[in-house]
Amino acid sequence: MSTRTLISPAVLARPRGRALYWSVFTAVVLLFALAFLFPVYWMVTGAMKSPDEIARTPPTLVPAHWRLGGYTDAWDLMQLPQHLWNTVVQAAGAWAFQLVFCTAAAYALSKLRPAFGKLILGGILATLMVPAQALVVPTYLTVADLGLLNHPVAIWLPAVANAFNLYLLKRFFDQLPRDVLEAAEIDGAGKLRTLWSIVLPMSRPVLGVVSIFALVAVWQDFLWPLMVFSDTDKQPISVALVQLSQNIQLTVLIAAMVIASIPMVALFLVFQRHIIAGISAGSTKG
């Protein structure tokens, strides 16, 4: 019997062993699916209940009367289109800035090998040891001195300095076949042309992962947007849900949370293959 399998091939070949295996496997998969999907179901159906039903004890598993009014009220009363658009602008800008500058810095550290490159990389990685809360005050003072409060640039610029994504890109670039880059250099391609025509097309998996990390980080951030956006009309959805929830019914607030989570869930479902490929790319290249 192999030590790498839970059930030997001989036992699995028997009808009873095969039935037992698939029964256990199906039960485990269903339990994990239920554990992950039930909170989503509870949130989606909670917005369809009446205010009295959502506060009932014990709670009801299925709404007594299915109501979609909570979603329409959330869309109108909490000004979700405006705040969702604010979030899209802030997340898209942060993603673009981070992708450009982190990719350029990672390519320089990996392939151009500047003087004191290892020392620079060590200093960048050392910032991962600093708690994010310790950087809030100096970053805020810098943004305020530049007059960037209540402007999306206040979100874009701090997002550029992402040591984790930079290191992730550098590690991927380190494992790219050097023969391909040397062949491009022999053909007369410069450093920028090699980056644009050779390195970036080969780096689509890791660029997809970095893109997801960048977008999710901005979409779910709360403290920093709360500090730099005092103007309610310019706040992202994460801050607006808290600021506008004072006089809102619980069912409407739950509906707003469901709507706010849809873009990130859809983004993950669409690009999940790219995420898995990007995470495993570093271990499969050699």
PDB file of C-alpha atoms in Angstrom:
ATOM      1  CA  MET A   1       0.000   0.000   0.000  1.00  0.00           C
ATOM      2  CA  SER A   2       1.403   3.371  -0.980  1.00  0.00           C
ATOM      3  CA  THR A   3       1.990   5.860   1.817  1.00  0.00           C
ATOM      4  CA  ARG A   4       0.774   8.629  -0.456  1.00  0.00           C
ATOM      5  CA  THR A   5      -2.824   7.402  -0.750  1.00  0.00           C
ATOM      6  CA  LEU A   6      -5.536   7.069   1.850  1.00  0.00           C
ATOM      7  CA  ILE A   7      -7.092   4.047   0.130  1.00  0.00           C
ATOM      8  CA  SER A   8      -5.143   1.345  -1.658  1.00  0.00           C
ATOM      9  CA  PRO A   9      -5.959   0.592  -5.316  1.00  0.00           C
ATOM     10  CA  ALA A  10      -7.074  -2.913  -4.306  1.00  0.00           C
ATOM     11  CA  VAL A  11      -9.677  -1.574  -1.856  1.00  0.00           C
ATOM     12  CA  LEU A  12     -10.764   1.103  -4.318  1.00  0.00           C
ATOM     13  CA  ALA A  13     -11.331  -1.532  -6.988  1.00  0.00           C
ATOM     14  CA  ARG A  14     -13.952  -3.272  -4.851  1.00  0.00           C
ATOM     15  CA  PRO A  15     -17.555  -2.024  -5.185  1.00  0.00           C
ATOM     16  CA  ARG A  16     -17.934  -1.459  -1.446  1.00  0.00           C
ATOM     17  CA  GLY A  17     -14.605   0.368  -1.175  1.00  0.00           C
ATOM     18  CA  ARG A  18     -15.407   2.550  -4.186  1.00  0.00           C
ATOM     19  CA  ALA A  19     -18.854   3.376  -2.806  1.00  0.00           C
ATOM     20  CA  LEU A  20     -17.379   4.250   0.597  1.00  0.00           C
ATOM     21  CA  TYR A  21     -14.703   6.431  -0.974  1.00  0.00           C
ATOM     22  CA  TRP A  22     -17.123   8.438  -3.099  1.00  0.00           C
ATOM     23  CA  SER A  23     -19.587   8.759  -0.235  1.00  0.00           C
ATOM     24  CA  VAL A  24     -16.950  10.217   2.083  1.00  0.00           C
ATOM     25  CA  PHE A  25     -15.560  12.425  -0.694  1.00  0.00           C
ATOM     26  CA  THR A  26     -19.013  13.786  -1.587  1.00  0.00           C
ATOM     27  CA  ALA A  27     -19.883  14.422   2.068  1.00  0.00           C
ATOM     28  CA  VAL A  28     -16.646  16.356   2.669  1.00  0.00           C
ATOM     29  CA  VAL A  29     -17.091  18.465  -0.471  1.00  0.00           C
ATOM     30  CA  LEU A  30     -20.696  19.264   0.437  1.00  0.00           C
ATOM     31  CA  LEU A  31     -19.731  20.239   3.984  1.00  0.00           C
ATOM     32  CA  PHE A  32     -17.021  22.594   2.780  1.00  0.00           C
ATOM     33  CA  ALA A  33     -19.322  24.063   0.132  1.00  0.00           C
ATOM     34  CA  LEU A  34     -22.027  24.594   2.759  1.00  0.00           C
ATOM     35  CA  ALA A  35     -19.553  26.250   5.136  1.00  0.00           C
ATOM     36  CA  PHE A  36     -18.482  28.747   2.470  1.00  0.00           C
ATOM     37  CA  LEU A  37     -21.788  29.326   0.699  1.00  0.00           C
ATOM     38  CA  PHE A  38     -24.142  29.521   3.668  1.00  0.00           C
ATOM     39  CA  PRO A  39     -22.934  32.978   4.828  1.00  0.00           C
ATOM     40  CA  VAL A  40     -23.457  34.246   1.281  1.00  0.00           C
ATOM     41  CA  TYR A  41     -26.952  32.759   1.198  1.00  0.00           C
ATOM     42  CA  TRP A  42     -27.717  34.240   4.622  1.00  0.00           C
ATOM     43  CA  MET A  43     -26.655  37.718   3.521  1.00  0.00           C
ATOM     44  CA  VAL A  44     -28.496  37.605   0.184  1.00  0.00           C
ATOM     45  CA  THR A  45     -31.750  36.316   1.692  1.00  0.00           C
ATOM     46  CA  GLY A  46     -31.434  38.586   4.726  1.00  0.00           C
ATOM     47  CA  ALA A  47     -31.899  41.589   2.475  1.00  0.00           C
ATOM     48  CA  MET A  48     -35.155  40.048   1.228  1.00  0.00           C
ATOM     49  CA  LYS A  49     -36.736  39.803   4.675  1.00  0.00           C
ATOM     50  CA  SER A  50     -38.825  42.402   6.434  1.00  0.00           C
ATOM     51  CA  PRO A  51     -37.222  44.433   9.264  1.00  0.00           C
ATOM     52  CA  ASP A  52     -39.262  42.506  11.837  1.00  0.00           C
ATOM     53  CA  GLU A  53     -38.301  39.133  10.378  1.00  0.00           C
ATOM     54  CA  ILE A  54     -34.574  39.908  10.232  1.00  0.00           C
ATOM     55  CA  ALA A  55     -34.636  40.697  13.964  1.00  0.00           C
ATOM     56  CA  ARG A  56     -36.713  37.652  14.908  1.00  0.00           C
ATOM     57  CA  THR A  57     -35.365  35.084  17.377  1.00  0.00           C
ATOM     58  CA  PRO A  58     -34.849  32.338  16.427  1.00  0.00           C
ATOM     59  CA  PRO A  59     -34.063  33.513  12.890  1.00  0.00           C
ATOM     60  CA  THR A  60     -35.881  32.150   9.880  1.00  0.00           C
ATOM     61  CA  LEU A  61     -33.864  30.160   7.369  1.00  0.00           C
ATOM     62  CA  VAL A  62     -36.087  31.101   4.426  1.00  0.00           C
ATOM     63  CA  PRO A  63     -37.819  34.512   4.107  1.00  0.00           C
ATOM     64  CA  ALA A  64     -41.541  34.329   4.791  1.00  0.00           C
ATOM     65  CA  HIS A  65     -42.135  36.799   1.950  1.00  0.00           C
ATOM     66  CA  TRP A  66     -39.501  37.379  -0.707  1.00  0.00           C
ATOM     67  CA  ARG A  67     -38.964  41.127  -1.073  1.00  0.00           C
ATOM     68  CA  LEU A  68     -36.644  42.841  -3.561  1.00  0.00           C
ATOM     69  CA  GLY A  69     -37.425  46.270  -2.196  1.00  0.00           C
ATOM     70  CA  GLY A  70     -34.359  46.196   0.032  1.00  0.00           C
ATOM     71  CA  TYR A  71     -32.066  46.150  -2.977  1.00  0.00           C
ATOM     72  CA  THR A  72     -33.858  48.949  -4.803  1.00  0.00           C
ATOM     73  CA  ASP A  73     -33.963  51.048  -1.628  1.00  0.00           C
ATOM     74  CA  ALA A  74     -30.244  50.486  -1.055  1.00  0.00           C
ATOM     75  CA  TRP A  75     -29.470  51.462  -4.629  1.00  0.00           C
ATOM     76  CA  ASP A  76     -31.367  54.761  -4.298  1.00  0.00           C
ATOM     77  CA  LEU A  77     -31.145  55.774  -0.633  1.00  0.00           C
ATOM     78  CA  MET A  78     -27.434  55.042  -0.178  1.00  0.00           C
ATOM     79  CA  GLN A  79     -26.398  56.508  -3.547  1.00  0.00           C
ATOM     80  CA  LEU A  80     -24.637  53.289  -4.503  1.00  0.00           C
ATOM     81  CA  PRO A  81     -24.021  54.160  -8.189  1.00  0.00           C
ATOM     82  CA  GLN A  82     -21.991  57.225  -7.245  1.00  0.00           C
ATOM     83  CA  HIS A  83     -19.953  55.508  -4.539  1.00  0.00           C
ATOM     84  CA  LEU A  84     -19.366  52.424  -6.671  1.00  0.00           C
ATOM     85  CA  TRP A  85     -18.062  54.674  -9.437  1.00  0.00           C
ATOM     86  CA  ASN A  86     -15.776  56.432  -6.933  1.00  0.00           C
ATOM     87  CA  THR A  87     -14.416  53.046  -5.915  1.00  0.00           C
ATOM     88  CA  VAL A  88     -13.893  51.968  -9.522  1.00  0.00           C
ATOM     89  CA  VAL A  89     -11.925  55.162 -10.284  1.00  0.00           C
ATOM     90  CA  GLN A  90      -9.759  54.781  -7.185  1.00  0.00           C
ATOM     91  CA  ALA A  91      -9.146  51.058  -7.700  1.00  0.00           C
ATOM     92  CA  ALA A  92      -8.411  51.412 -11.431  1.00  0.00           C
ATOM     93  CA  GLY A  93      -5.922  54.217 -10.871  1.00  0.00           C
ATOM     94  CA  ALA A  94      -4.164  52.365  -8.067  1.00  0.00           C
ATOM     95  CA  TRP A  95      -4.016  49.235 -10.228  1.00  0.00           C
ATOM     96  CA  ALA A  96      -2.530  51.108 -13.209  1.00  0.00           C
ATOM     97  CA  PHE A  97       0.077  52.973 -11.154  1.00  0.00           C
ATOM     98  CA  GLN A  98       1.053  49.860  -9.230  1.00  0.00           C
ATOM     99  CA  LEU A  99       1.310  47.690 -12.319  1.00  0.00           C
ATOM    100  CA  VAL A 100       3.520  50.190 -14.148  1.00  0.00           C
ATOM    101  CA  PHE A 101       5.893  51.119 -11.344  1.00  0.00           C
ATOM    102  CA  CYS A 102       6.126  47.746  -9.601  1.00  0.00           C
ATOM    103  CA  THR A 103       6.731  45.980 -12.917  1.00  0.00           C
ATOM    104  CA  ALA A 104       9.425  48.474 -13.915  1.00  0.00           C
ATOM    105  CA  ALA A 105      11.136  48.263 -10.523  1.00  0.00           C
ATOM    106  CA  ALA A 106      10.964  44.455 -10.427  1.00  0.00           C
ATOM    107  CA  TYR A 107      12.366  44.203 -13.970  1.00  0.00           C
ATOM    108  CA  ALA A 108      15.217  46.560 -13.092  1.00  0.00           C
ATOM    109  CA  LEU A 109      16.126  44.639  -9.942  1.00  0.00           C
ATOM    110  CA  SER A 110      15.850  41.275 -11.654  1.00  0.00           C
ATOM    111  CA  LYS A 111      17.378  41.783 -15.109  1.00  0.00           C
ATOM    112  CA  LEU A 112      19.209  45.106 -15.156  1.00  0.00           C
ATOM    113  CA  ARG A 113      20.985  44.386 -11.861  1.00  0.00           C
ATOM    114  CA  PRO A 114      21.737  47.977 -10.758  1.00  0.00           C
ATOM    115  CA  ALA A 115      24.436  48.867  -8.261  1.00  0.00           C
ATOM    116  CA  PHE A 116      23.402  48.083  -4.695  1.00  0.00           C
ATOM    117  CA  GLY A 117      20.399  46.199  -6.106  1.00  0.00           C
ATOM    118  CA  LYS A 118      20.392  43.641  -3.303  1.00  0.00           C
ATOM    119  CA  LEU A 119      20.639  46.395  -0.707  1.00  0.00           C
ATOM    120  CA  ILE A 120      17.721  48.235  -2.315  1.00  0.00           C
ATOM    121  CA  LEU A 121      15.658  45.050  -2.418  1.00  0.00           C
ATOM    122  CA  GLY A 122      16.460  44.379   1.228  1.00  0.00           C
ATOM    123  CA  GLY A 123      15.288  47.871   2.159  1.00  0.00           C
ATOM    124  CA  ILE A 124      12.069  47.376   0.199  1.00  0.00           C
ATOM    125  CA  LEU A 125      11.380  44.038   1.877  1.00  0.00           C
ATOM    126  CA  ALA A 126      12.157  45.576   5.283  1.00  0.00           C
ATOM    127  CA  THR A 127       9.084  47.775   4.865  1.00  0.00           C
ATOM    128  CA  LEU A 128       6.978  44.612   5.122  1.00  0.00           C
ATOM    129  CA  MET A 129       8.044  44.411   8.771  1.00  0.00           C
ATOM    130  CA  VAL A 130       6.606  47.853   9.526  1.00  0.00           C
ATOM    131  CA  PRO A 131       2.949  47.802  10.653  1.00  0.00           C
ATOM    132  CA  ALA A 132       0.675  49.596   8.224  1.00  0.00           C
ATOM    133  CA  GLN A 133      -0.793  51.663  11.063  1.00  0.00           C
ATOM    134  CA  ALA A 134       2.639  53.169  11.759  1.00  0.00           C
ATOM    135  CA  LEU A 135       2.734  54.634   8.245  1.00  0.00           C
ATOM    136  CA  VAL A 136      -0.722  56.204   8.303  1.00  0.00           C
ATOM    137  CA  VAL A 137       0.242  59.487  10.000  1.00  0.00           C
ATOM    138  CA  PRO A 138       3.364  60.333   7.907  1.00  0.00           C
ATOM    139  CA  THR A 139       1.545  59.316   4.721  1.00  0.00           C
ATOM    140  CA  TYR A 140      -1.430  61.496   5.626  1.00  0.00           C
ATOM    141  CA  LEU A 141       0.804  64.488   6.389  1.00  0.00           C
ATOM    142  CA  THR A 142       2.564  64.052   3.052  1.00  0.00           C
ATOM    143  CA  VAL A 143      -0.711  63.831   1.129  1.00  0.00           C
ATOM    144  CA  ALA A 144      -2.109  66.845   2.995  1.00  0.00           C
ATOM    145  CA  ASP A 145       0.998  68.933   2.291  1.00  0.00           C
ATOM    146  CA  LEU A 146       0.684  68.112  -1.417  1.00  0.00           C
ATOM    147  CA  GLY A 147      -2.968  69.233  -1.389  1.00  0.00           C
ATOM    148  CA  LEU A 148      -4.270  65.849  -2.508  1.00  0.00           C
ATOM    149  CA  LEU A 149      -7.018  65.365   0.070  1.00  0.00           C
ATOM    150  CA  ASN A 150     -10.420  64.501  -1.442  1.00  0.00           C
ATOM    151  CA  HIS A 151      -8.675  63.483  -4.678  1.00  0.00           C
ATOM    152  CA  PRO A 152      -8.209  59.960  -6.099  1.00  0.00           C
ATOM    153  CA  VAL A 153      -4.457  60.584  -6.344  1.00  0.00           C
ATOM    154  CA  ALA A 154      -4.377  60.290  -2.550  1.00  0.00           C
ATOM    155  CA  ILE A 155      -5.303  56.628  -3.064  1.00  0.00           C
ATOM    156  CA  TRP A 156      -3.185  56.012  -6.159  1.00  0.00           C
ATOM    157  CA  LEU A 157       0.209  57.197  -4.934  1.00  0.00           C
ATOM    158  CA  PRO A 158       0.407  55.274  -1.618  1.00  0.00           C
ATOM    159  CA  ALA A 159      -0.756  52.127  -3.438  1.00  0.00           C
ATOM    160  CA  VAL A 160       2.343  52.236  -5.657  1.00  0.00           C
ATOM    161  CA  ALA A 161       4.645  51.373  -2.759  1.00  0.00           C
ATOM    162  CA  ASN A 162       3.647  47.714  -2.486  1.00  0.00           C
ATOM    163  CA  ALA A 163       6.703  45.676  -1.513  1.00  0.00           C
ATOM    164  CA  PHE A 164       4.900  42.336  -1.641  1.00  0.00           C
ATOM    165  CA  ASN A 165       3.730  42.697  -5.239  1.00  0.00           C
ATOM    166  CA  LEU A 166       7.126  44.025  -6.296  1.00  0.00           C
ATOM    167  CA  TYR A 167       8.859  41.018  -4.781  1.00  0.00           C
ATOM    168  CA  LEU A 168       6.327  38.662  -6.355  1.00  0.00           C
ATOM    169  CA  LEU A 169       7.060  40.141  -9.781  1.00  0.00           C
ATOM    170  CA  LYS A 170      10.829  40.048  -9.245  1.00  0.00           C
ATOM    171  CA  ARG A 171      10.766  36.378  -8.272  1.00  0.00           C
ATOM    172  CA  PHE A 172       8.820  35.586 -11.418  1.00  0.00           C
ATOM    173  CA  PHE A 173      11.203  37.604 -13.612  1.00  0.00           C
ATOM    174  CA  ASP A 174      14.179  35.807 -12.036  1.00  0.00           C
ATOM    175  CA  GLN A 175      12.838  32.481 -13.331  1.00  0.00           C
ATOM    176  CA  LEU A 176      12.242  33.567 -16.928  1.00  0.00           C
ATOM    177  CA  PRO A 177      14.489  31.708 -19.405  1.00  0.00           C
ATOM    178  CA  ARG A 178      17.587  33.797 -19.950  1.00  0.00           C
ATOM    179  CA  ASP A 179      18.109  32.333 -23.430  1.00  0.00           C
ATOM    180  CA  VAL A 180      14.967  34.073 -24.670  1.00  0.00           C
ATOM    181  CA  LEU A 181      16.110  37.452 -23.346  1.00  0.00           C
ATOM    182  CA  GLU A 182      19.585  36.992 -24.814  1.00  0.00           C
ATOM    183  CA  ALA A 183      18.076  36.097 -28.185  1.00  0.00           C
ATOM    184  CA  ALA A 184      16.029  39.315 -28.109  1.00  0.00           C
ATOM    185  CA  GLU A 185      19.165  41.285 -27.247  1.00  0.00           C
ATOM    186  CA  ILE A 186      21.060  39.714 -30.154  1.00  0.00           C
ATOM    187  CA  ASP A 187      18.196  40.716 -32.478  1.00  0.00           C
ATOM    188  CA  GLY A 188      18.744  44.316 -31.427  1.00  0.00           C
ATOM    189  CA  ALA A 189      15.933  44.750 -28.899  1.00  0.00           C
ATOM    190  CA  GLY A 190      16.661  47.276 -26.188  1.00  0.00           C
ATOM    191  CA  LYS A 191      15.794  46.918 -22.535  1.00  0.00           C
ATOM    192  CA  LEU A 192      12.376  48.542 -22.866  1.00  0.00           C
ATOM    193  CA  ARG A 193      11.538  46.629 -26.031  1.00  0.00           C
ATOM    194  CA  THR A 194      12.511  43.368 -24.333  1.00  0.00           C
ATOM    195  CA  LEU A 195      10.303  44.230 -21.365  1.00  0.00           C
ATOM    196  CA  TRP A 196       7.323  45.160 -23.546  1.00  0.00           C
ATOM    197  CA  SER A 197       7.561  42.452 -26.227  1.00  0.00           C
ATOM    198  CA  ILE A 198       9.112  39.505 -24.377  1.00  0.00           C
ATOM    199  CA  VAL A 199       8.841  39.774 -20.601  1.00  0.00           C
ATOM    200  CA  LEU A 200       5.308  41.113 -20.220  1.00  0.00           C
ATOM    201  CA  PRO A 201       3.623  38.566 -22.548  1.00  0.00           C
ATOM    202  CA  MET A 202       5.376  35.756 -20.660  1.00  0.00           C
ATOM    203  CA  SER A 203       4.309  37.259 -17.317  1.00  0.00           C
ATOM    204  CA  ARG A 204       0.549  37.325 -17.821  1.00  0.00           C
ATOM    205  CA  PRO A 205      -0.185  34.858 -14.967  1.00  0.00           C
ATOM    206  CA  VAL A 206       1.722  36.804 -12.324  1.00  0.00           C
ATOM    207  CA  LEU A 207       0.439  40.126 -13.682  1.00  0.00           C
ATOM    208  CA  GLY A 208      -3.083  38.765 -13.233  1.00  0.00           C
ATOM    209  CA  VAL A 209      -2.360  37.871  -9.616  1.00  0.00           C
ATOM    210  CA  VAL A 210      -0.842  41.292  -8.898  1.00  0.00           C
ATOM    211  CA  SER A 211      -3.848  42.937 -10.533  1.00  0.00           C
ATOM    212  CA  ILE A 212      -6.258  41.025  -8.318  1.00  0.00           C
ATOM    213  CA  PHE A 213      -4.265  41.881  -5.192  1.00  0.00           C
ATOM    214  CA  ALA A 214      -4.134  45.563  -6.149  1.00  0.00           C
ATOM    215  CA  LEU A 215      -7.844  45.858  -6.912  1.00  0.00           C
ATOM    216  CA  VAL A 216      -9.004  43.942  -3.835  1.00  0.00           C
ATOM    217  CA  ALA A 217      -6.703  45.953  -1.537  1.00  0.00           C
ATOM    218  CA  VAL A 218      -8.254  49.245  -2.654  1.00  0.00           C
ATOM    219  CA  TRP A 219     -11.810  47.905  -2.815  1.00  0.00           C
ATOM    220  CA  GLN A 220     -11.816  46.659   0.779  1.00  0.00           C
ATOM    221  CA  ASP A 221      -9.697  49.395   2.361  1.00  0.00           C
ATOM    222  CA  PHE A 222     -11.520  51.504   4.930  1.00  0.00           C
ATOM    223  CA  LEU A 223      -9.178  53.455   7.219  1.00  0.00           C
ATOM    224  CA  TRP A 224      -7.151  55.303   4.589  1.00  0.00           C
ATOM    225  CA  PRO A 225     -10.117  56.435   2.421  1.00  0.00           C
ATOM    226  CA  LEU A 226     -11.920  57.519   5.570  1.00  0.00           C
ATOM    227  CA  MET A 227      -9.000  59.805   6.434  1.00  0.00           C
ATOM    228  CA  VAL A 228      -8.408  61.381   3.031  1.00  0.00           C
ATOM    229  CA  PHE A 229     -12.030  61.761   1.851  1.00  0.00           C
ATOM    230  CA  SER A 230     -13.968  64.119   4.081  1.00  0.00           C
ATOM    231  CA  ASP A 231     -16.300  64.923   1.181  1.00  0.00           C
ATOM    232  CA  THR A 232     -19.100  62.343   1.321  1.00  0.00           C
ATOM    233  CA  ASP A 233     -19.761  62.547  -2.419  1.00  0.00           C
ATOM    234  CA  LYS A 234     -16.212  61.364  -3.176  1.00  0.00           C
ATOM    235  CA  GLN A 235     -16.034  58.493  -0.699  1.00  0.00           C
ATOM    236  CA  PRO A 236     -15.693  54.887  -1.892  1.00  0.00           C
ATOM    237  CA  ILE A 237     -18.269  52.246  -1.134  1.00  0.00           C
ATOM    238  CA  SER A 238     -16.442  50.859   1.905  1.00  0.00           C
ATOM    239  CA  VAL A 239     -16.606  54.211   3.707  1.00  0.00           C
ATOM    240  CA  ALA A 240     -20.024  55.222   2.414  1.00  0.00           C
ATOM    241  CA  LEU A 241     -21.665  52.077   3.792  1.00  0.00           C
ATOM    242  CA  VAL A 242     -20.593  53.073   7.289  1.00  0.00           C
ATOM    243  CA  GLN A 243     -21.204  56.800   6.968  1.00  0.00           C
ATOM    244  CA  LEU A 244     -24.707  56.416   5.524  1.00  0.00           C
ATOM    245  CA  SER A 245     -25.877  53.531   7.725  1.00  0.00           C
ATOM    246  CA  GLN A 246     -27.017  55.614  10.688  1.00  0.00           C
ATOM    247  CA  ASN A 247     -30.679  56.021   9.718  1.00  0.00           C
ATOM    248  CA  ILE A 248     -30.975  53.090   7.330  1.00  0.00           C
ATOM    249  CA  GLN A 249     -32.949  49.907   7.990  1.00  0.00           C
ATOM    250  CA  LEU A 250     -30.883  46.784   8.581  1.00  0.00           C
ATOM    251  CA  THR A 251     -32.306  44.997   5.549  1.00  0.00           C
ATOM    252  CA  VAL A 252     -31.366  47.931   3.306  1.00  0.00           C
ATOM    253  CA  LEU A 253     -27.843  47.970   4.737  1.00  0.00           C
ATOM    254  CA  ILE A 254     -27.454  44.237   4.134  1.00  0.00           C
ATOM    255  CA  ALA A 255     -28.669  44.700   0.562  1.00  0.00           C
ATOM    256  CA  ALA A 256     -26.090  47.450   0.049  1.00  0.00           C
ATOM    257  CA  MET A 257     -23.353  45.126   1.314  1.00  0.00           C
ATOM    258  CA  VAL A 258     -24.468  42.437  -1.110  1.00  0.00           C
ATOM    259  CA  ILE A 259     -24.354  44.867  -4.034  1.00  0.00           C
ATOM    260  CA  ALA A 260     -20.946  46.175  -2.946  1.00  0.00           C
ATOM    261  CA  SER A 261     -19.495  42.654  -2.869  1.00  0.00           C
ATOM    262  CA  ILE A 262     -20.743  41.620  -6.323  1.00  0.00           C
ATOM    263  CA  PRO A 263     -17.889  43.229  -8.364  1.00  0.00           C
ATOM    264  CA  MET A 264     -15.127  41.483  -6.405  1.00  0.00           C
ATOM    265  CA  VAL A 265     -16.941  38.129  -6.442  1.00  0.00           C
ATOM    266  CA  ALA A 266     -17.464  38.431 -10.205  1.00  0.00           C
ATOM    267  CA  LEU A 267     -13.817  39.424 -10.680  1.00  0.00           C
ATOM    268  CA  PHE A 268     -12.644  36.343  -8.821  1.00  0.00           C
ATOM    269  CA  LEU A 269     -14.983  33.993 -10.674  1.00  0.00           C
ATOM    270  CA  VAL A 270     -13.849  35.345 -14.039  1.00  0.00           C
ATOM    271  CA  PHE A 271     -10.113  35.321 -13.316  1.00  0.00           C
ATOM    272  CA  GLN A 272      -9.802  32.387 -10.908  1.00  0.00           C
ATOM    273  CA  ARG A 273      -7.854  30.331 -13.451  1.00  0.00           C
ATOM    274  CA  HIS A 274      -5.360  33.156 -13.906  1.00  0.00           C
ATOM    275  CA  ILE A 275      -5.003  33.506 -10.129  1.00  0.00           C
ATOM    276  CA  ILE A 276      -4.213  29.820  -9.676  1.00  0.00           C
ATOM    277  CA  ALA A 277      -1.858  29.835 -12.667  1.00  0.00           C
ATOM    278  CA  GLY A 278      -0.020  32.900 -11.370  1.00  0.00           C
ATOM    279  CA  ILE A 279       0.400  31.507  -7.867  1.00  0.00           C
ATOM    280  CA  SER A 280       1.716  28.175  -9.154  1.00  0.00           C
ATOM    281  CA  ALA A 281       3.855  29.690 -11.918  1.00  0.00           C
ATOM    282  CA  GLY A 282       6.796  30.353  -9.658  1.00  0.00           C
ATOM    283  CA  SER A 283       6.976  26.736  -8.512  1.00  0.00           C
ATOM    284  CA  THR A 284       6.645  25.200 -11.982  1.00  0.00           C
ATOM    285  CA  LYS A 285       9.346  27.238 -13.684  1.00  0.00           C
ATOM    286  CA  GLY A 286      12.951  26.253 -13.267  1.00  0.00           C
TER     287      GLY A 286
END
